[in-house]
PDB file of C-alpha atoms in Angstrom:
ATOM      1  CA  UNK A   1      -8.488  62.278   9.767  1.00  0.00           C
ATOM      2  CA  UNK A   2     -10.117  59.463   7.377  1.00  0.00           C
ATOM      3  CA  UNK A   3     -13.657  58.449   8.202  1.00  0.00           C
ATOM      4  CA  UNK A   4     -13.715  55.111   9.975  1.00  0.00           C
ATOM      5  CA  UNK A   5     -17.403  54.365   9.110  1.00  0.00           C
ATOM      6  CA  UNK A   6     -19.765  56.648   7.112  1.00  0.00           C
ATOM      7  CA  UNK A   7     -22.928  55.511   8.489  1.00  0.00           C
ATOM      8  CA  UNK A   8     -22.378  54.304  11.994  1.00  0.00           C
ATOM      9  CA  UNK A   9     -24.929  54.709  14.762  1.00  0.00           C
ATOM     10  CA  UNK A  10     -24.002  57.367  16.869  1.00  0.00           C
ATOM     11  CA  UNK A  11     -24.402  57.739  20.686  1.00  0.00           C
ATOM     12  CA  UNK A  12     -24.342  61.259  21.917  1.00  0.00           C
ATOM     13  CA  UNK A  13     -23.633  61.877  25.841  1.00  0.00           C
ATOM     14  CA  UNK A  14     -23.076  65.037  27.929  1.00  0.00           C
ATOM     15  CA  UNK A  15     -19.727  65.193  29.477  1.00  0.00           C
ATOM     16  CA  UNK A  16     -20.080  63.294  32.827  1.00  0.00           C
ATOM     17  CA  UNK A  17     -22.956  61.250  32.149  1.00  0.00           C
ATOM     18  CA  UNK A  18     -22.321  57.413  31.910  1.00  0.00           C
ATOM     19  CA  UNK A  19     -22.162  56.153  28.775  1.00  0.00           C
ATOM     20  CA  UNK A  20     -23.447  52.523  27.407  1.00  0.00           C
ATOM     21  CA  UNK A  21     -22.463  51.218  23.957  1.00  0.00           C
ATOM     22  CA  UNK A  22     -24.229  47.922  23.013  1.00  0.00           C
ATOM     23  CA  UNK A  23     -22.917  45.077  20.670  1.00  0.00           C
ATOM     24  CA  UNK A  24     -24.704  41.883  19.626  1.00  0.00           C
ATOM     25  CA  UNK A  25     -22.272  39.003  18.364  1.00  0.00           C
ATOM     26  CA  UNK A  26     -22.989  36.363  16.061  1.00  0.00           C
ATOM     27  CA  UNK A  27     -21.291  33.183  17.141  1.00  0.00           C
ATOM     28  CA  UNK A  28     -22.507  31.353  20.143  1.00  0.00           C
ATOM     29  CA  UNK A  29     -19.050  29.239  20.254  1.00  0.00           C
ATOM     30  CA  UNK A  30     -17.315  32.440  20.719  1.00  0.00           C
ATOM     31  CA  UNK A  31     -15.356  32.554  24.103  1.00  0.00           C
ATOM     32  CA  UNK A  32     -13.362  35.683  24.186  1.00  0.00           C
ATOM     33  CA  UNK A  33     -14.505  39.225  23.732  1.00  0.00           C
ATOM     34  CA  UNK A  34     -12.847  42.680  23.395  1.00  0.00           C
ATOM     35  CA  UNK A  35     -13.575  46.365  23.050  1.00  0.00           C
ATOM     36  CA  UNK A  36     -11.569  48.544  20.916  1.00  0.00           C
ATOM     37  CA  UNK A  37     -11.481  52.687  20.941  1.00  0.00           C
ATOM     38  CA  UNK A  38     -10.856  53.906  17.561  1.00  0.00           C
ATOM     39  CA  UNK A  39      -9.621  57.775  16.909  1.00  0.00           C
ATOM     40  CA  UNK A  40      -9.745  59.325  13.691  1.00  0.00           C
ATOM     41  CA  UNK A  41      -6.437  58.641  11.735  1.00  0.00           C
ATOM     42  CA  UNK A  42      -5.610  56.058  14.310  1.00  0.00           C
ATOM     43  CA  UNK A  43      -5.482  52.260  14.798  1.00  0.00           C
ATOM     44  CA  UNK A  44      -7.825  50.537  17.349  1.00  0.00           C
ATOM     45  CA  UNK A  45      -6.570  50.902  20.830  1.00  0.00           C
ATOM     46  CA  UNK A  46      -7.511  48.179  23.341  1.00  0.00           C
ATOM     47  CA  UNK A  47      -9.885  49.023  26.199  1.00  0.00           C
ATOM     48  CA  UNK A  48     -10.876  46.158  28.027  1.00  0.00           C
ATOM     49  CA  UNK A  49     -11.535  42.020  27.066  1.00  0.00           C
ATOM     50  CA  UNK A  50     -13.538  39.543  28.819  1.00  0.00           C
ATOM     51  CA  UNK A  51     -13.698  35.703  28.540  1.00  0.00           C
ATOM     52  CA  UNK A  52     -16.713  33.449  28.232  1.00  0.00           C
ATOM     53  CA  UNK A  53     -16.274  32.130  31.957  1.00  0.00           C
ATOM     54  CA  UNK A  54     -16.976  35.663  33.333  1.00  0.00           C
ATOM     55  CA  UNK A  55     -20.145  37.915  32.914  1.00  0.00           C
ATOM     56  CA  UNK A  56     -18.638  41.158  34.164  1.00  0.00           C
ATOM     57  CA  UNK A  57     -15.082  42.552  34.146  1.00  0.00           C
ATOM     58  CA  UNK A  58     -14.135  46.354  35.320  1.00  0.00           C
ATOM     59  CA  UNK A  59     -11.154  48.283  34.294  1.00  0.00           C
ATOM     60  CA  UNK A  60     -10.544  52.331  34.783  1.00  0.00           C
ATOM     61  CA  UNK A  61     -13.861  54.020  34.204  1.00  0.00           C
ATOM     62  CA  UNK A  62     -14.909  51.003  31.946  1.00  0.00           C
ATOM     63  CA  UNK A  63     -17.051  47.734  32.612  1.00  0.00           C
ATOM     64  CA  UNK A  64     -17.626  45.275  30.143  1.00  0.00           C
ATOM     65  CA  UNK A  65     -20.709  42.876  30.530  1.00  0.00           C
ATOM     66  CA  UNK A  66     -21.429  39.759  28.785  1.00  0.00           C
ATOM     67  CA  UNK A  67     -25.010  38.153  28.643  1.00  0.00           C
ATOM     68  CA  UNK A  68     -24.220  34.712  26.581  1.00  0.00           C
ATOM     69  CA  UNK A  69     -27.933  33.915  26.525  1.00  0.00           C
ATOM     70  CA  UNK A  70     -28.730  36.424  24.539  1.00  0.00           C
ATOM     71  CA  UNK A  71     -25.309  36.983  22.986  1.00  0.00           C
ATOM     72  CA  UNK A  72     -24.852  40.584  24.051  1.00  0.00           C
ATOM     73  CA  UNK A  73     -22.033  42.674  25.208  1.00  0.00           C
ATOM     74  CA  UNK A  74     -22.236  46.164  26.415  1.00  0.00           C
ATOM     75  CA  UNK A  75     -19.371  48.637  27.281  1.00  0.00           C
ATOM     76  CA  UNK A  76     -20.400  51.118  30.341  1.00  0.00           C
ATOM     77  CA  UNK A  77     -18.048  54.265  30.372  1.00  0.00           C
ATOM     78  CA  UNK A  78     -18.158  56.022  33.528  1.00  0.00           C
ATOM     79  CA  UNK A  79     -17.891  60.039  33.880  1.00  0.00           C
ATOM     80  CA  UNK A  80     -17.222  60.622  30.378  1.00  0.00           C
ATOM     81  CA  UNK A  81     -14.870  63.119  28.901  1.00  0.00           C
ATOM     82  CA  UNK A  82     -14.412  64.820  25.589  1.00  0.00           C
ATOM     83  CA  UNK A  83     -11.363  62.675  24.945  1.00  0.00           C
ATOM     84  CA  UNK A  84     -13.836  59.261  24.971  1.00  0.00           C
ATOM     85  CA  UNK A  85     -15.026  60.510  21.897  1.00  0.00           C
ATOM     86  CA  UNK A  86     -14.397  58.014  19.097  1.00  0.00           C
ATOM     87  CA  UNK A  87     -15.641  55.108  17.217  1.00  0.00           C
ATOM     88  CA  UNK A  88     -16.071  51.575  19.681  1.00  0.00           C
ATOM     89  CA  UNK A  89     -16.066  48.335  18.461  1.00  0.00           C
ATOM     90  CA  UNK A  90     -16.465  45.102  19.844  1.00  0.00           C
ATOM     91  CA  UNK A  91     -14.839  42.093  18.344  1.00  0.00           C
ATOM     92  CA  UNK A  92     -15.261  38.286  19.162  1.00  0.00           C
ATOM     93  CA  UNK A  93     -13.119  35.074  19.146  1.00  0.00           C
ATOM     94  CA  UNK A  94     -13.354  31.590  19.190  1.00  0.00           C
ATOM     95  CA  UNK A  95     -10.897  28.539  18.774  1.00  0.00           C
ATOM     96  CA  UNK A  96      -7.882  30.640  19.414  1.00  0.00           C
ATOM     97  CA  UNK A  97      -5.285  31.840  16.868  1.00  0.00           C
ATOM     98  CA  UNK A  98      -6.234  35.529  17.396  1.00  0.00           C
ATOM     99  CA  UNK A  99      -9.038  35.703  14.547  1.00  0.00           C
ATOM    100  CA  UNK A 100     -11.037  38.659  15.494  1.00  0.00           C
ATOM    101  CA  UNK A 101     -14.625  39.355  14.105  1.00  0.00           C
ATOM    102  CA  UNK A 102     -15.581  43.012  14.467  1.00  0.00           C
ATOM    103  CA  UNK A 103     -18.847  44.381  15.080  1.00  0.00           C
ATOM    104  CA  UNK A 104     -19.849  47.467  12.658  1.00  0.00           C
ATOM    105  CA  UNK A 105     -18.890  50.291  15.386  1.00  0.00           C
ATOM    106  CA  UNK A 106     -20.765  52.880  17.334  1.00  0.00           C
ATOM    107  CA  UNK A 107     -19.645  56.397  17.253  1.00  0.00           C
ATOM    108  CA  UNK A 108     -19.689  57.816  20.676  1.00  0.00           C
ATOM    109  CA  UNK A 109     -19.881  61.800  20.727  1.00  0.00           C
ATOM    110  CA  UNK A 110     -19.270  63.656  24.137  1.00  0.00           C
ATOM    111  CA  UNK A 111     -21.016  67.069  24.285  1.00  0.00           C
ATOM    112  CA  UNK A 112     -19.576  69.708  27.011  1.00  0.00           C
TER     113      UNK A 112
ATOM    114  CA  UNK B   1       8.060  49.330  25.193  1.00  0.00           C
ATOM    115  CA  UNK B   2       7.473  50.478  21.446  1.00  0.00           C
ATOM    116  CA  UNK B   3       4.402  49.626  19.937  1.00  0.00           C
ATOM    117  CA  UNK B   4       3.129  47.808  16.401  1.00  0.00           C
ATOM    118  CA  UNK B   5       4.848  49.740  13.856  1.00  0.00           C
ATOM    119  CA  UNK B   6       3.312  49.790  10.427  1.00  0.00           C
ATOM    120  CA  UNK B   7       5.259  51.287   6.999  1.00  0.00           C
ATOM    121  CA  UNK B   8       4.541  52.873   5.271  1.00  0.00           C
ATOM    122  CA  UNK B   9       1.716  54.862   6.512  1.00  0.00           C
ATOM    123  CA  UNK B  10       0.294  56.129   3.291  1.00  0.00           C
ATOM    124  CA  UNK B  11       0.675  54.812  -0.265  1.00  0.00           C
ATOM    125  CA  UNK B  12      -0.925  55.410  -3.702  1.00  0.00           C
ATOM    126  CA  UNK B  13      -0.916  52.683  -6.522  1.00  0.00           C
ATOM    127  CA  UNK B  14      -2.133  52.281  -9.751  1.00  0.00           C
ATOM    128  CA  UNK B  15      -4.723  49.654 -10.637  1.00  0.00           C
ATOM    129  CA  UNK B  16      -2.778  46.398 -11.522  1.00  0.00           C
ATOM    130  CA  UNK B  17       0.468  46.874  -9.603  1.00  0.00           C
ATOM    131  CA  UNK B  18       1.355  44.917  -6.637  1.00  0.00           C
ATOM    132  CA  UNK B  19       2.069  46.669  -3.041  1.00  0.00           C
ATOM    133  CA  UNK B  20       3.877  45.110  -0.155  1.00  0.00           C
ATOM    134  CA  UNK B  21       3.273  46.507   3.672  1.00  0.00           C
ATOM    135  CA  UNK B  22       5.343  45.921   6.399  1.00  0.00           C
ATOM    136  CA  UNK B  23       4.478  45.229  10.332  1.00  0.00           C
ATOM    137  CA  UNK B  24       6.958  45.101  13.304  1.00  0.00           C
ATOM    138  CA  UNK B  25       5.212  43.842  16.355  1.00  0.00           C
ATOM    139  CA  UNK B  26       5.738  44.653  19.745  1.00  0.00           C
ATOM    140  CA  UNK B  27       8.511  43.056  21.092  1.00  0.00           C
ATOM    141  CA  UNK B  28       8.304  39.607  22.433  1.00  0.00           C
ATOM    142  CA  UNK B  29       4.893  39.100  20.438  1.00  0.00           C
ATOM    143  CA  UNK B  30       5.082  36.275  18.145  1.00  0.00           C
ATOM    144  CA  UNK B  31       1.450  36.329  16.559  1.00  0.00           C
ATOM    145  CA  UNK B  32       0.839  38.975  13.984  1.00  0.00           C
ATOM    146  CA  UNK B  33      -2.857  39.463  12.387  1.00  0.00           C
ATOM    147  CA  UNK B  34      -3.764  41.556   9.223  1.00  0.00           C
ATOM    148  CA  UNK B  35      -6.994  43.591   9.196  1.00  0.00           C
ATOM    149  CA  UNK B  36      -8.540  45.399   6.255  1.00  0.00           C
ATOM    150  CA  UNK B  37     -10.863  48.447   7.224  1.00  0.00           C
ATOM    151  CA  UNK B  38     -13.174  49.976   4.719  1.00  0.00           C
ATOM    152  CA  UNK B  39     -16.036  52.551   5.497  1.00  0.00           C
ATOM    153  CA  UNK B  40     -18.548  49.917   3.756  1.00  0.00           C
ATOM    154  CA  UNK B  41     -17.160  46.361   5.080  1.00  0.00           C
ATOM    155  CA  UNK B  42     -15.829  47.605   8.454  1.00  0.00           C
ATOM    156  CA  UNK B  43     -12.637  45.708   9.934  1.00  0.00           C
ATOM    157  CA  UNK B  44     -12.084  42.269   8.587  1.00  0.00           C
ATOM    158  CA  UNK B  45      -9.671  39.583   9.086  1.00  0.00           C
ATOM    159  CA  UNK B  46      -7.011  38.905   6.348  1.00  0.00           C
ATOM    160  CA  UNK B  47      -4.707  36.154   8.192  1.00  0.00           C
ATOM    161  CA  UNK B  48      -2.505  35.344  11.129  1.00  0.00           C
ATOM    162  CA  UNK B  49       0.795  34.255  11.655  1.00  0.00           C
ATOM    163  CA  UNK B  50       2.733  32.780  14.379  1.00  0.00           C
ATOM    164  CA  UNK B  51       6.359  31.605  14.486  1.00  0.00           C
ATOM    165  CA  UNK B  52       6.465  32.170  10.297  1.00  0.00           C
ATOM    166  CA  UNK B  53       3.343  29.902  10.008  1.00  0.00           C
ATOM    167  CA  UNK B  54       0.128  31.265   8.617  1.00  0.00           C
ATOM    168  CA  UNK B  55      -2.472  29.604  11.041  1.00  0.00           C
ATOM    169  CA  UNK B  56      -5.563  31.203   9.998  1.00  0.00           C
ATOM    170  CA  UNK B  57      -6.976  32.969   7.129  1.00  0.00           C
ATOM    171  CA  UNK B  58      -9.586  35.168   6.175  1.00  0.00           C
ATOM    172  CA  UNK B  59     -12.170  35.205   3.208  1.00  0.00           C
ATOM    173  CA  UNK B  60      -9.931  37.058   0.703  1.00  0.00           C
ATOM    174  CA  UNK B  61      -8.877  36.471  -2.764  1.00  0.00           C
ATOM    175  CA  UNK B  62      -5.382  34.796  -3.249  1.00  0.00           C
ATOM    176  CA  UNK B  63      -4.065  38.202  -4.396  1.00  0.00           C
ATOM    177  CA  UNK B  64      -3.981  39.069  -1.105  1.00  0.00           C
ATOM    178  CA  UNK B  65      -0.968  36.999   0.845  1.00  0.00           C
ATOM    179  CA  UNK B  66       1.505  37.497   3.890  1.00  0.00           C
ATOM    180  CA  UNK B  67       4.765  36.222   5.505  1.00  0.00           C
ATOM    181  CA  UNK B  68       6.458  36.099   8.579  1.00  0.00           C
ATOM    182  CA  UNK B  69      10.057  36.273   9.287  1.00  0.00           C
ATOM    183  CA  UNK B  70      12.122  34.825  12.181  1.00  0.00           C
ATOM    184  CA  UNK B  71      11.895  38.077  13.969  1.00  0.00           C
ATOM    185  CA  UNK B  72       8.241  38.279  13.966  1.00  0.00           C
ATOM    186  CA  UNK B  73       7.929  41.002  11.560  1.00  0.00           C
ATOM    187  CA  UNK B  74       5.499  40.609   9.150  1.00  0.00           C
ATOM    188  CA  UNK B  75       4.735  41.612   5.412  1.00  0.00           C
ATOM    189  CA  UNK B  76       1.441  41.541   3.183  1.00  0.00           C
ATOM    190  CA  UNK B  77       1.107  41.514  -0.354  1.00  0.00           C
ATOM    191  CA  UNK B  78      -1.305  42.396  -2.705  1.00  0.00           C
ATOM    192  CA  UNK B  79      -0.775  41.679  -6.392  1.00  0.00           C
ATOM    193  CA  UNK B  80      -3.024  42.968  -9.367  1.00  0.00           C
ATOM    194  CA  UNK B  81      -4.398  45.817  -7.300  1.00  0.00           C
ATOM    195  CA  UNK B  82      -8.036  46.810  -7.954  1.00  0.00           C
ATOM    196  CA  UNK B  83      -9.942  49.745  -6.970  1.00  0.00           C
ATOM    197  CA  UNK B  84     -11.780  48.087  -3.971  1.00  0.00           C
ATOM    198  CA  UNK B  85      -8.381  47.372  -2.526  1.00  0.00           C
ATOM    199  CA  UNK B  86      -8.320  50.885  -1.439  1.00  0.00           C
ATOM    200  CA  UNK B  87      -8.616  50.575   2.584  1.00  0.00           C
ATOM    201  CA  UNK B  88      -6.697  50.936   5.764  1.00  0.00           C
ATOM    202  CA  UNK B  89      -4.571  48.167   6.115  1.00  0.00           C
ATOM    203  CA  UNK B  90      -4.036  47.276  10.011  1.00  0.00           C
ATOM    204  CA  UNK B  91      -1.541  44.891  11.512  1.00  0.00           C
ATOM    205  CA  UNK B  92      -2.258  43.575  15.185  1.00  0.00           C
ATOM    206  CA  UNK B  93       0.305  41.773  17.572  1.00  0.00           C
ATOM    207  CA  UNK B  94      -0.311  39.364  20.291  1.00  0.00           C
ATOM    208  CA  UNK B  95       1.839  37.374  22.612  1.00  0.00           C
ATOM    209  CA  UNK B  96      -0.344  33.814  22.948  1.00  0.00           C
ATOM    210  CA  UNK B  97       0.628  30.942  21.100  1.00  0.00           C
ATOM    211  CA  UNK B  98      -2.650  29.253  21.560  1.00  0.00           C
ATOM    212  CA  UNK B  99      -5.799  31.045  22.736  1.00  0.00           C
ATOM    213  CA  UNK B 100      -7.002  34.493  22.441  1.00  0.00           C
ATOM    214  CA  UNK B 101      -5.440  37.457  23.834  1.00  0.00           C
ATOM    215  CA  UNK B 102      -5.860  40.921  23.345  1.00  0.00           C
ATOM    216  CA  UNK B 103      -4.320  42.185  20.158  1.00  0.00           C
ATOM    217  CA  UNK B 104      -2.384  45.548  20.050  1.00  0.00           C
ATOM    218  CA  UNK B 105      -2.859  47.626  16.808  1.00  0.00           C
ATOM    219  CA  UNK B 106      -0.471  49.743  14.732  1.00  0.00           C
ATOM    220  CA  UNK B 107      -1.565  53.182  13.207  1.00  0.00           C
ATOM    221  CA  UNK B 108      -2.391  51.214   9.775  1.00  0.00           C
ATOM    222  CA  UNK B 109      -1.205  52.116   6.245  1.00  0.00           C
ATOM    223  CA  UNK B 110      -3.630  53.824   3.973  1.00  0.00           C
ATOM    224  CA  UNK B 111      -3.866  52.266   0.847  1.00  0.00           C
ATOM    225  CA  UNK B 112      -5.170  54.351  -2.276  1.00  0.00           C
ATOM    226  CA  UNK B 113      -5.909  52.521  -5.390  1.00  0.00           C
ATOM    227  CA  UNK B 114      -5.864  55.037  -8.655  1.00  0.00           C
TER     228      UNK B 114
END
């Protein structure tokens, strides 16, 4: 498939370990944050979102943490599996109208 | 429920030509956004439509335009194509009229300009 990003930072983990992907966002007025997973040749797939009135939200095997003080977002994936290998993007939005500003992305490589 | 559908999947055009890409949102979704994805610039917002009205626009030249129809389907057009327009064009749909909510993406249209 086509390359999503040629020089993305890569996080390599062993299957079964927990993964933490970090993201620094730019706009202190952003009030909505979202994580996407993108596999080669596919569009971004929604993972989890969080609003600025929360600092933690959990989904199935995933947790998003939001630290507004330092404008930092993280995605934790528990018991990482080979199928989790992909590029992960964080995105922020403010003011409605569904305009997402995306981070550069992190490539997650899961090794057996 | 069917997902977001984009057509065509792949397209090759020559410099100077124009192109139209199509997006059918998830049934019931009235907001459609378009993004350009390139290895160098990443994912960049082009524009967003709701009820046939463009509500927001990214920082792209006027050669990039779009529209939305009454059934929420959307098209984007790029005129006078340049080599740098080669990219994956992604469409996303979401439900909310106001405020942000999760946007669901299609598979994209891979445009190559030669």
